[in-house]
mmCIF file of C-alpha atoms and ligand atoms in Angstrom:
data_model
loop_
_atom_site.group_PDB
_atom_site.id
_atom_site.type_symbol
_atom_site.label_atom_id
_atom_site.label_comp_id
_atom_site.label_asym_id
_atom_site.label_seq_id
_atom_site.Cartn_x
_atom_site.Cartn_y
_atom_site.Cartn_z
ATOM 1 C CA MET A 492 -24.811 0.020 17.699
ATOM 2 C CA ALA A 493 -22.997 3.308 17.160
ATOM 3 C CA GLY A 494 -25.501 6.193 15.994
ATOM 4 C CA TRP A 495 -23.586 7.048 13.435
ATOM 5 C CA ILE A 496 -24.115 3.868 11.599
ATOM 6 C CA LYS A 497 -28.407 3.550 12.567
ATOM 7 C CA GLN A 498 -27.498 7.315 10.712
ATOM 8 C CA LEU A 499 -26.113 6.193 7.222
ATOM 9 C CA LYS A 500 -27.938 7.509 4.205
ATOM 10 C CA SER A 501 -28.379 3.753 2.564
ATOM 11 C CA PRO A 502 -26.490 0.148 3.281
ATOM 12 C CA VAL A 503 -22.211 0.449 2.379
ATOM 13 C CA ALA A 504 -20.833 -0.714 -1.074
ATOM 14 C CA VAL A 505 -18.030 -2.516 -0.550
ATOM 15 C CA LEU A 506 -15.994 -2.197 -3.340
ATOM 16 C CA LEU A 507 -13.177 -5.672 -3.824
ATOM 17 C CA GLY A 508 -12.296 -7.609 -6.898
ATOM 18 C CA GLY A 509 -10.972 -5.652 -9.839
ATOM 19 C CA ASN A 510 -9.070 -6.465 -12.917
ATOM 20 C CA SER A 511 -5.761 -5.445 -11.506
ATOM 21 C CA SER A 512 -2.929 -8.346 -11.251
ATOM 22 C CA GLU A 513 -3.781 -8.412 -7.241
ATOM 23 C CA ARG A 514 -7.543 -9.094 -8.064
ATOM 24 C CA GLU A 515 -7.173 -12.172 -5.957
ATOM 25 C CA VAL A 516 -5.757 -10.541 -2.276
ATOM 26 C CA SER A 517 -9.005 -7.428 -3.261
ATOM 27 C CA LEU A 518 -11.602 -10.600 -2.880
ATOM 28 C CA GLN A 519 -9.758 -11.580 -0.127
ATOM 29 C CA SER A 520 -9.434 -8.156 1.984
ATOM 30 C CA GLY A 521 -13.030 -6.847 0.386
ATOM 31 C CA GLU A 522 -14.163 -10.730 2.013
ATOM 32 C CA ALA A 523 -12.904 -9.666 5.417
ATOM 33 C CA VAL A 524 -14.054 -6.110 5.442
ATOM 34 C CA LEU A 525 -17.812 -7.219 4.261
ATOM 35 C CA LYS A 526 -17.787 -10.071 7.875
ATOM 36 C CA ALA A 527 -16.688 -7.385 10.250
ATOM 37 C CA LEU A 528 -19.093 -4.337 8.521
ATOM 38 C CA GLN A 529 -22.100 -6.958 8.854
ATOM 39 C CA ALA A 530 -20.804 -8.104 12.276
ATOM 40 C CA ARG A 531 -21.018 -4.830 13.293
ATOM 41 C CA GLY A 532 -24.695 -4.046 12.215
ATOM 42 C CA VAL A 533 -23.890 -1.842 9.246
ATOM 43 C CA ASP A 534 -25.864 -3.481 6.307
ATOM 44 C CA ALA A 535 -22.824 -3.710 4.246
ATOM 45 C CA VAL A 536 -22.873 -5.272 0.219
ATOM 46 C CA ALA A 537 -20.259 -6.600 -1.843
ATOM 47 C CA VAL A 538 -19.848 -4.739 -5.579
ATOM 48 C CA ASP A 539 -16.990 -6.446 -7.968
ATOM 49 C CA THR A 540 -16.165 -3.641 -10.230
ATOM 50 C CA ALA A 541 -14.595 -6.428 -12.958
ATOM 51 C CA ASP A 542 -18.581 -6.877 -12.633
ATOM 52 C CA ALA A 543 -20.371 -4.571 -16.111
ATOM 53 C CA GLY A 544 -22.985 -2.527 -14.473
ATOM 54 C CA TRP A 545 -21.500 -1.477 -11.571
ATOM 55 C CA LEU A 546 -20.956 2.149 -11.323
ATOM 56 C CA SER A 547 -24.971 2.443 -11.940
ATOM 57 C CA ARG A 548 -25.737 0.160 -9.132
ATOM 58 C CA ILE A 549 -23.324 2.228 -6.945
ATOM 59 C CA GLU A 550 -25.576 5.120 -8.355
ATOM 60 C CA ASN A 551 -28.663 4.351 -7.775
ATOM 61 C CA ASP A 552 -28.295 1.952 -4.306
ATOM 62 C CA PHE A 553 -25.352 3.822 -2.765
ATOM 63 C CA ALA A 554 -23.918 6.868 -0.393
ATOM 64 C CA HIS A 555 -21.514 4.977 0.704
ATOM 65 C CA CYS A 556 -18.576 2.712 -0.445
ATOM 66 C CA PHE A 557 -15.496 0.823 1.567
ATOM 67 C CA ILE A 558 -12.870 0.865 -0.571
ATOM 68 C CA ALA A 559 -11.219 -2.803 -0.636
ATOM 69 C CA LEU A 560 -9.314 -2.486 -3.926
ATOM 70 C CA HIS A 561 -5.841 -2.947 -4.510
ATOM 71 C CA GLY A 562 -3.452 -1.339 -7.557
ATOM 72 C CA PRO A 563 -4.230 0.559 -10.589
ATOM 73 C CA GLY A 564 -8.224 0.714 -11.413
ATOM 74 C CA GLY A 565 -9.023 0.880 -7.997
ATOM 75 C CA GLU A 566 -6.415 2.361 -5.787
ATOM 76 C CA ASP A 567 -5.065 4.635 -8.021
ATOM 77 C CA GLY A 568 -7.316 7.559 -7.768
ATOM 78 C CA THR A 569 -10.042 6.181 -10.721
ATOM 79 C CA VAL A 570 -13.128 4.550 -9.263
ATOM 80 C CA GLN A 571 -12.026 7.011 -6.475
ATOM 81 C CA GLY A 572 -12.989 10.369 -9.235
ATOM 82 C CA ALA A 573 -16.030 8.077 -10.646
ATOM 83 C CA LEU A 574 -16.861 8.365 -6.311
ATOM 84 C CA GLU A 575 -16.580 12.256 -6.494
ATOM 85 C CA VAL A 576 -18.374 12.489 -9.249
ATOM 86 C CA LEU A 577 -21.633 10.849 -7.712
ATOM 87 C CA ALA A 578 -21.045 12.383 -5.097
ATOM 88 C CA VAL A 579 -20.856 8.737 -2.884
ATOM 89 C CA SER A 580 -18.378 9.093 0.129
ATOM 90 C CA TYR A 581 -15.750 6.156 0.097
ATOM 91 C CA THR A 582 -12.790 5.200 2.510
ATOM 92 C CA GLY A 583 -9.236 6.535 2.085
ATOM 93 C CA SER A 584 -7.076 8.812 0.054
ATOM 94 C CA ASP A 585 -8.752 11.017 -2.575
ATOM 95 C CA VAL A 586 -8.292 11.187 -6.765
ATOM 96 C CA MET A 587 -4.941 12.808 -5.823
ATOM 97 C CA SER A 588 -3.611 11.187 -3.202
ATOM 98 C CA SER A 589 -4.493 7.879 -4.467
ATOM 99 C CA SER A 590 -2.936 8.559 -8.040
ATOM 100 C CA LEU A 591 -0.082 9.865 -6.720
ATOM 101 C CA ALA A 592 0.547 7.155 -3.702
ATOM 102 C CA MET A 593 0.017 4.091 -6.776
ATOM 103 C CA ASP A 594 3.186 5.685 -8.622
ATOM 104 C CA LYS A 595 6.705 4.755 -7.042
ATOM 105 C CA LEU A 596 7.924 7.648 -9.004
ATOM 106 C CA ARG A 597 6.451 10.331 -8.542
ATOM 107 C CA CYS A 598 6.303 9.722 -5.147
ATOM 108 C CA LYS A 599 10.701 8.995 -4.759
ATOM 109 C CA GLN A 600 10.460 12.805 -6.723
ATOM 110 C CA LEU A 601 8.399 14.509 -4.080
ATOM 111 C CA TRP A 602 10.191 12.917 -1.706
ATOM 112 C CA GLN A 603 13.787 14.237 -2.378
ATOM 113 C CA GLY A 604 11.700 17.624 -3.202
ATOM 114 C CA VAL A 605 10.832 18.090 0.565
ATOM 115 C CA GLY A 606 13.648 16.056 1.919
ATOM 116 C CA LEU A 607 12.554 13.266 2.827
ATOM 117 C CA PRO A 608 14.713 10.166 2.459
ATOM 118 C CA THR A 609 14.565 7.193 0.279
ATOM 119 C CA PRO A 610 16.543 4.676 -1.457
ATOM 120 C CA ASP A 611 18.511 6.376 -4.961
ATOM 121 C CA PHE A 612 16.512 4.697 -8.327
ATOM 122 C CA SER A 613 17.227 5.638 -12.282
ATOM 123 C CA VAL A 614 14.627 5.218 -14.421
ATOM 124 C CA LEU A 615 14.884 2.417 -16.750
ATOM 125 C CA THR A 616 13.784 2.745 -21.015
ATOM 126 C CA ALA A 617 14.896 0.094 -23.831
ATOM 127 C CA GLU A 618 17.556 3.332 -24.247
ATOM 128 C CA THR A 619 19.003 2.667 -21.208
ATOM 129 C CA ASP A 620 22.876 2.177 -20.538
ATOM 130 C CA PHE A 621 22.266 -1.099 -17.564
ATOM 131 C CA GLU A 622 25.963 -1.249 -17.384
ATOM 132 C CA ARG A 623 26.474 2.445 -16.625
ATOM 133 C CA VAL A 624 23.761 1.696 -13.864
ATOM 134 C CA MET A 625 25.057 -1.082 -12.899
ATOM 135 C CA GLU A 626 28.311 1.102 -12.009
ATOM 136 C CA ARG A 627 26.394 3.242 -9.172
ATOM 137 C CA TRP A 628 25.758 0.110 -7.334
ATOM 138 C CA THR A 629 26.569 -3.307 -6.242
ATOM 139 C CA SER A 630 22.828 -4.795 -6.753
ATOM 140 C CA ALA A 631 19.671 -3.081 -7.399
ATOM 141 C CA ILE A 632 16.078 -4.002 -7.399
ATOM 142 C CA VAL A 633 13.503 -3.750 -10.131
ATOM 143 C CA LYS A 634 9.883 -2.559 -9.624
ATOM 144 C CA PRO A 635 7.609 -1.230 -12.140
ATOM 145 C CA ALA A 636 5.873 1.881 -10.829
ATOM 146 C CA ARG A 637 2.852 0.992 -10.618
ATOM 147 C CA GLU A 638 2.157 -2.313 -9.273
ATOM 148 C CA GLY A 639 1.596 -3.545 -6.465
ATOM 149 C CA SER A 640 1.963 -7.030 -4.102
ATOM 150 C CA SER A 641 5.785 -7.636 -5.473
ATOM 151 C CA ILE A 642 4.609 -8.423 -8.518
ATOM 152 C CA GLY A 643 6.928 -7.829 -11.850
ATOM 153 C CA MET A 644 9.795 -7.346 -9.320
ATOM 154 C CA ALA A 645 13.201 -9.157 -8.786
ATOM 155 C CA ARG A 646 16.646 -8.634 -7.152
ATOM 156 C CA VAL A 647 19.478 -7.875 -9.618
ATOM 157 C CA SER A 648 22.995 -7.602 -9.017
ATOM 158 C CA ASN A 649 24.590 -6.924 -12.709
ATOM 159 C CA ALA A 650 23.630 -5.605 -15.739
ATOM 160 C CA GLN A 651 22.638 -8.594 -17.494
ATOM 161 C CA GLU A 652 19.909 -9.363 -14.843
ATOM 162 C CA LEU A 653 19.150 -5.926 -14.994
ATOM 163 C CA SER A 654 17.936 -6.378 -18.389
ATOM 164 C CA GLU A 655 16.254 -9.363 -18.030
ATOM 165 C CA ALA A 656 14.884 -7.423 -14.641
ATOM 166 C CA TYR A 657 13.584 -4.594 -17.263
ATOM 167 C CA SER A 658 12.260 -6.846 -19.962
ATOM 168 C CA LEU A 659 10.101 -8.568 -16.695
ATOM 169 C CA ALA A 660 9.078 -5.570 -15.566
ATOM 170 C CA LYS A 661 8.039 -3.949 -18.600
ATOM 171 C CA ASP A 662 5.504 -6.765 -19.306
ATOM 172 C CA TYR A 663 2.866 -4.992 -15.922
ATOM 173 C CA ASP A 664 4.050 -1.174 -16.642
ATOM 174 C CA SER A 665 5.685 0.898 -19.019
ATOM 175 C CA LEU A 666 7.319 2.525 -16.732
ATOM 176 C CA VAL A 667 9.599 1.047 -14.574
ATOM 177 C CA LEU A 668 12.519 2.056 -11.855
ATOM 178 C CA ALA A 669 15.968 0.364 -10.608
ATOM 179 C CA GLU A 670 16.616 1.037 -6.856
ATOM 180 C CA GLU A 671 19.986 0.859 -5.191
ATOM 181 C CA TRP A 672 19.499 -2.781 -3.004
ATOM 182 C CA ILE A 673 19.003 -1.612 0.653
ATOM 183 C CA SER A 674 19.853 -4.333 3.477
ATOM 184 C CA GLY A 675 17.282 -4.066 5.516
ATOM 185 C CA PRO A 676 15.620 -4.757 8.189
ATOM 186 C CA GLU A 677 12.206 -3.831 6.336
ATOM 187 C CA PHE A 678 9.043 -1.614 8.824
ATOM 188 C CA THR A 679 5.893 -0.792 7.730
ATOM 189 C CA VAL A 680 4.175 1.875 9.552
ATOM 190 C CA ALA A 681 0.043 1.685 9.342
ATOM 191 C CA VAL A 682 -1.869 4.930 9.372
ATOM 192 C CA LEU A 683 -5.274 5.939 11.032
ATOM 193 C CA GLY A 684 -6.715 8.514 10.667
ATOM 194 C CA ASP A 685 -3.924 11.480 12.463
ATOM 195 C CA SER A 686 -1.431 9.071 14.267
ATOM 196 C CA ALA A 687 0.618 6.321 13.467
ATOM 197 C CA LEU A 688 0.222 2.794 14.270
ATOM 198 C CA PRO A 689 2.827 0.248 16.117
ATOM 199 C CA VAL A 690 5.561 -0.210 14.043
ATOM 200 C CA VAL A 691 5.201 -3.471 12.476
ATOM 201 C CA ALA A 692 9.310 -5.247 11.115
ATOM 202 C CA VAL A 693 9.125 -8.405 8.272
ATOM 203 C CA GLU A 694 11.333 -10.863 7.791
ATOM 204 C CA THR A 695 11.551 -13.309 5.348
ATOM 205 C CA ASP A 696 14.636 -16.034 4.157
ATOM 206 C CA ASN A 697 13.298 -15.017 0.479
ATOM 207 C CA ALA A 698 15.658 -12.444 -1.696
ATOM 208 C CA PHE A 699 13.332 -9.979 0.194
ATOM 209 C CA TYR A 700 9.549 -9.404 0.735
ATOM 210 C CA ASP A 701 7.917 -11.362 -2.673
ATOM 211 C CA TYR A 702 4.050 -12.505 -3.362
ATOM 212 C CA GLN A 703 5.207 -15.780 -2.439
ATOM 213 C CA ALA A 704 6.426 -14.874 1.405
ATOM 214 C CA LYS A 705 3.128 -11.794 1.204
ATOM 215 C CA TYR A 706 0.421 -14.823 0.490
ATOM 216 C CA PHE A 707 1.992 -18.130 1.436
ATOM 217 C CA SER A 708 4.731 -18.465 3.036
ATOM 218 C CA ASN A 709 4.398 -19.570 6.642
ATOM 219 C CA GLU A 710 8.215 -18.755 6.839
ATOM 220 C CA THR A 711 7.494 -15.224 6.929
ATOM 221 C CA ARG A 712 7.941 -13.561 10.353
ATOM 222 C CA TYR A 713 5.657 -10.637 11.546
ATOM 223 C CA LEU A 714 7.305 -8.476 14.688
ATOM 224 C CA CYS A 715 4.826 -6.550 16.617
ATOM 225 C CA PRO A 716 6.694 -4.947 19.211
ATOM 226 C CA CYS A 717 9.093 -4.010 16.128
ATOM 227 C CA GLY A 718 12.253 -4.831 17.751
ATOM 228 C CA LEU A 719 13.089 -0.734 17.392
ATOM 229 C CA ASN A 720 13.876 1.232 21.012
ATOM 230 C CA GLU A 721 11.723 3.764 21.439
ATOM 231 C CA LYS A 722 13.516 6.399 20.283
ATOM 232 C CA ASP A 723 13.133 5.080 16.716
ATOM 233 C CA GLU A 724 10.070 4.004 16.442
ATOM 234 C CA ARG A 725 8.907 7.539 17.263
ATOM 235 C CA ARG A 726 11.606 8.780 14.677
ATOM 236 C CA LEU A 727 9.924 6.060 11.681
ATOM 237 C CA GLN A 728 6.018 6.731 13.108
ATOM 238 C CA GLU A 729 7.025 9.998 12.806
ATOM 239 C CA LEU A 730 8.545 9.402 9.321
ATOM 240 C CA ALA A 731 5.658 7.868 8.018
ATOM 241 C CA MET A 732 3.257 10.764 8.776
ATOM 242 C CA ARG A 733 4.882 13.078 6.854
ATOM 243 C CA ALA A 734 5.223 10.864 3.873
ATOM 244 C CA PHE A 735 1.674 10.666 4.134
ATOM 245 C CA ASP A 736 1.259 13.733 4.519
ATOM 246 C CA SER A 737 3.473 15.178 1.739
ATOM 247 C CA LEU A 738 0.931 13.319 -0.886
ATOM 248 C CA GLY A 739 -2.167 14.749 1.169
ATOM 249 C CA GLY A 740 -2.576 11.300 2.083
ATOM 250 C CA ARG A 741 -5.971 10.455 4.074
ATOM 251 C CA GLY A 742 -8.107 7.843 6.641
ATOM 252 C CA TRP A 743 -5.851 5.116 6.937
ATOM 253 C CA GLY A 744 -2.872 3.387 5.127
ATOM 254 C CA ARG A 745 0.435 2.348 5.176
ATOM 255 C CA VAL A 746 3.998 3.762 4.389
ATOM 256 C CA ASP A 747 7.036 0.806 3.962
ATOM 257 C CA PHE A 748 10.772 1.470 4.931
ATOM 258 C CA MET A 749 14.236 -0.148 4.739
ATOM 259 C CA GLN A 750 16.417 0.431 7.044
ATOM 260 C CA ASN A 751 20.259 0.636 5.560
ATOM 261 C CA GLU A 752 23.252 -0.293 7.205
ATOM 262 C CA GLN A 753 24.114 3.453 8.930
ATOM 263 C CA GLY A 754 20.790 3.141 10.550
ATOM 264 C CA ASP A 755 19.131 5.913 8.715
ATOM 265 C CA PHE A 756 15.273 4.675 7.263
ATOM 266 C CA LEU A 757 14.186 5.388 3.636
ATOM 267 C CA LEU A 758 10.773 5.525 2.635
ATOM 268 C CA LEU A 759 9.799 2.605 -0.626
ATOM 269 C CA GLU A 760 5.960 3.004 -0.824
ATOM 270 C CA VAL A 761 2.650 4.084 0.805
ATOM 271 C CA ASN A 762 0.032 1.820 0.159
ATOM 272 C CA THR A 763 -3.954 4.213 -0.164
ATOM 273 C CA VAL A 764 -5.690 0.915 0.126
ATOM 274 C CA PRO A 765 -3.542 -1.844 1.937
ATOM 275 C CA GLY A 766 -4.342 -5.473 2.471
ATOM 276 C CA MET A 767 -7.223 -5.980 4.791
ATOM 277 C CA THR A 768 -7.577 -9.925 5.369
ATOM 278 C CA SER A 769 -7.438 -11.290 9.259
ATOM 279 C CA HIS A 770 -3.530 -11.840 8.714
ATOM 280 C CA SER A 771 -2.517 -8.639 6.579
ATOM 281 C CA LEU A 772 -0.174 -6.076 8.300
ATOM 282 C CA VAL A 773 -2.761 -3.003 8.752
ATOM 283 C CA PRO A 774 -4.475 -4.961 11.330
ATOM 284 C CA MET A 775 -1.786 -6.794 12.619
ATOM 285 C CA ALA A 776 -0.802 -3.162 13.854
ATOM 286 C CA ALA A 777 -4.088 -2.163 15.067
ATOM 287 C CA SER A 778 -4.195 -5.395 17.357
ATOM 288 C CA ALA A 779 -0.507 -4.638 18.672
ATOM 289 C CA MET A 780 -2.655 -1.624 20.487
ATOM 290 C CA GLY A 781 -5.498 -3.438 21.417
ATOM 291 C CA MET A 782 -8.202 -2.443 18.418
ATOM 292 C CA SER A 783 -9.985 -5.575 16.987
ATOM 293 C CA PHE A 784 -9.824 -6.267 13.272
ATOM 294 C CA GLU A 785 -13.599 -5.420 13.191
ATOM 295 C CA ASP A 786 -13.245 -1.971 15.200
ATOM 296 C CA LEU A 787 -10.155 -0.988 12.530
ATOM 297 C CA VAL A 788 -12.799 -1.230 9.761
ATOM 298 C CA LEU A 789 -15.294 0.853 11.744
ATOM 299 C CA GLU A 790 -13.183 3.170 12.507
ATOM 300 C CA ILE A 791 -12.024 3.072 8.454
ATOM 301 C CA LEU A 792 -15.487 3.484 7.438
ATOM 302 C CA HIS A 793 -15.871 5.942 10.774
ATOM 303 C CA LEU A 794 -13.432 8.896 9.283
ATOM 304 C CA SER A 795 -14.571 8.692 5.822
ATOM 305 C CA ILE A 796 -18.318 9.734 6.908
ATOM 306 C CA GLU A 797 -16.771 12.460 9.020
ATOM 307 C CA GLU A 798 -14.947 13.499 5.980
ATOM 308 C CA ASN A 799 -18.080 14.070 3.949
ATOM 309 C CA GLU A 800 -20.502 15.839 7.327
HETATM 310 N N1 LIG B 626 15.377 -0.582 -2.304
HETATM 311 C C1 LIG B 626 15.230 -1.535 -1.703
HETATM 312 N N2 LIG B 626 16.013 -2.835 -1.080
HETATM 313 C C2 LIG B 626 16.036 -3.721 -1.044
HETATM 314 N N3 LIG B 626 14.418 -4.178 -0.934
HETATM 315 C C3 LIG B 626 13.530 -3.700 -1.055
HETATM 316 C C4 LIG B 626 14.117 -2.556 -1.843
HETATM 317 N N4 LIG B 626 12.674 -1.944 -2.351
HETATM 318 C C5 LIG B 626 11.535 -2.975 -2.386
HETATM 319 N N5 LIG B 626 11.935 -4.214 -1.456
HETATM 320 C C6 LIG B 626 11.225 -5.632 -1.195
HETATM 321 O O1 LIG B 626 10.209 -5.219 -2.342
HETATM 322 C C7 LIG B 626 9.089 -5.562 -1.349
HETATM 323 C C8 LIG B 626 8.222 -4.879 -2.154
HETATM 324 O O2 LIG B 626 8.588 -3.391 -2.637
HETATM 325 P P1 LIG B 626 7.411 -1.823 -2.260
HETATM 326 O O3 LIG B 626 6.490 -1.867 -1.567
HETATM 327 O O4 LIG B 626 8.216 -0.886 -3.199
HETATM 328 O O5 LIG B 626 6.192 -2.747 -3.488
HETATM 329 P P2 LIG B 626 5.193 -3.283 -4.269
HETATM 330 O O6 LIG B 626 4.270 -3.997 -4.682
HETATM 331 O O7 LIG B 626 3.910 -1.959 -4.096
HETATM 332 O O8 LIG B 626 4.471 -3.531 -2.545
HETATM 333 P P3 LIG B 626 2.822 -3.616 -1.305
HETATM 334 O O9 LIG B 626 2.186 -5.190 -1.747
HETATM 335 O O10 LIG B 626 3.523 -3.812 -0.366
HETATM 336 O O11 LIG B 626 1.978 -2.216 -2.180
HETATM 337 C C9 LIG B 626 9.636 -4.823 -0.120
HETATM 338 O O12 LIG B 626 8.731 -5.234 1.039
HETATM 339 C C10 LIG B 626 11.242 -4.905 0.015
HETATM 340 O O13 LIG B 626 11.393 -6.559 0.529
HETATM 341 MG MG1 LIG B 627 4.653 -2.377 -0.330
#
């Protein structure tokens, strides 16, 4: 067992579940993380943030947390803020970068400001002239600004569909975006510490990489090596690091991209707590460079402990 594990000041709480729409995914990520930590001799305990009194439990019994929460109320800086107040160490990004990454609109505005490429977009409200928005693009995708797992999203190709998709998305978030449809292919880049892992290409026969394609379909294809030439893969990894750093990201994360017909890579979003089930994308990228799931989990925890030393 590594020396730093023996020196941990308390058991490690794996925060999982919670109340977001991604609760089920988080329970799976958290269980996988818990098993991996325990397999490597870390005294780890699951704590569901949907349970009353979870924060007092942390305050009383834990000095370290592994955050395996996805979506609002866990990935968005709120839990990170509570842990800062308690002076408990936690994995991944801090309060500011977590909340920024959760908000696709603010990310896109920031990336435009620093000259990083992201698809053209428009904020939708009840007052939006949907006809006018659709004059700009042949096809678009509508998304709640602060969700994950493709929840509340739809592809549209006319004003009527745009208006219907807006109505669907606004049930998930008061802030809704329409983004120009990018043909693909789609890529994702895992970040661990200061480096980008091998790029993964994602292929689906669905209209896009939706909830069903992410968690249920056996038809979704993940390619690693991703099929890009070496120069393009490096370029994409560099872009991922710049996007992650521009938000102030820390420890680990995953950056999602689409490539357009001209070959440009466009930033979709940064996930600060990506899925961590055994078949998730970050573990897949780690495995491509010979890093096991257990090693990956341990490294994410170790990075968060070093941060606090
Ligand atoms: N502009 C776009 N053009 C084409 N497809 C897109 C576009 N934006 C998103 N998609 C598709 O929708 C999927 C989900 O989009 P995005 O990554 O922005 O949302 P998310 O719900 O936060 O995802 P995650 O589960 O990774 O947190 C993408 O993986 C991609 O397949
Ligand atoms: Mg995504």
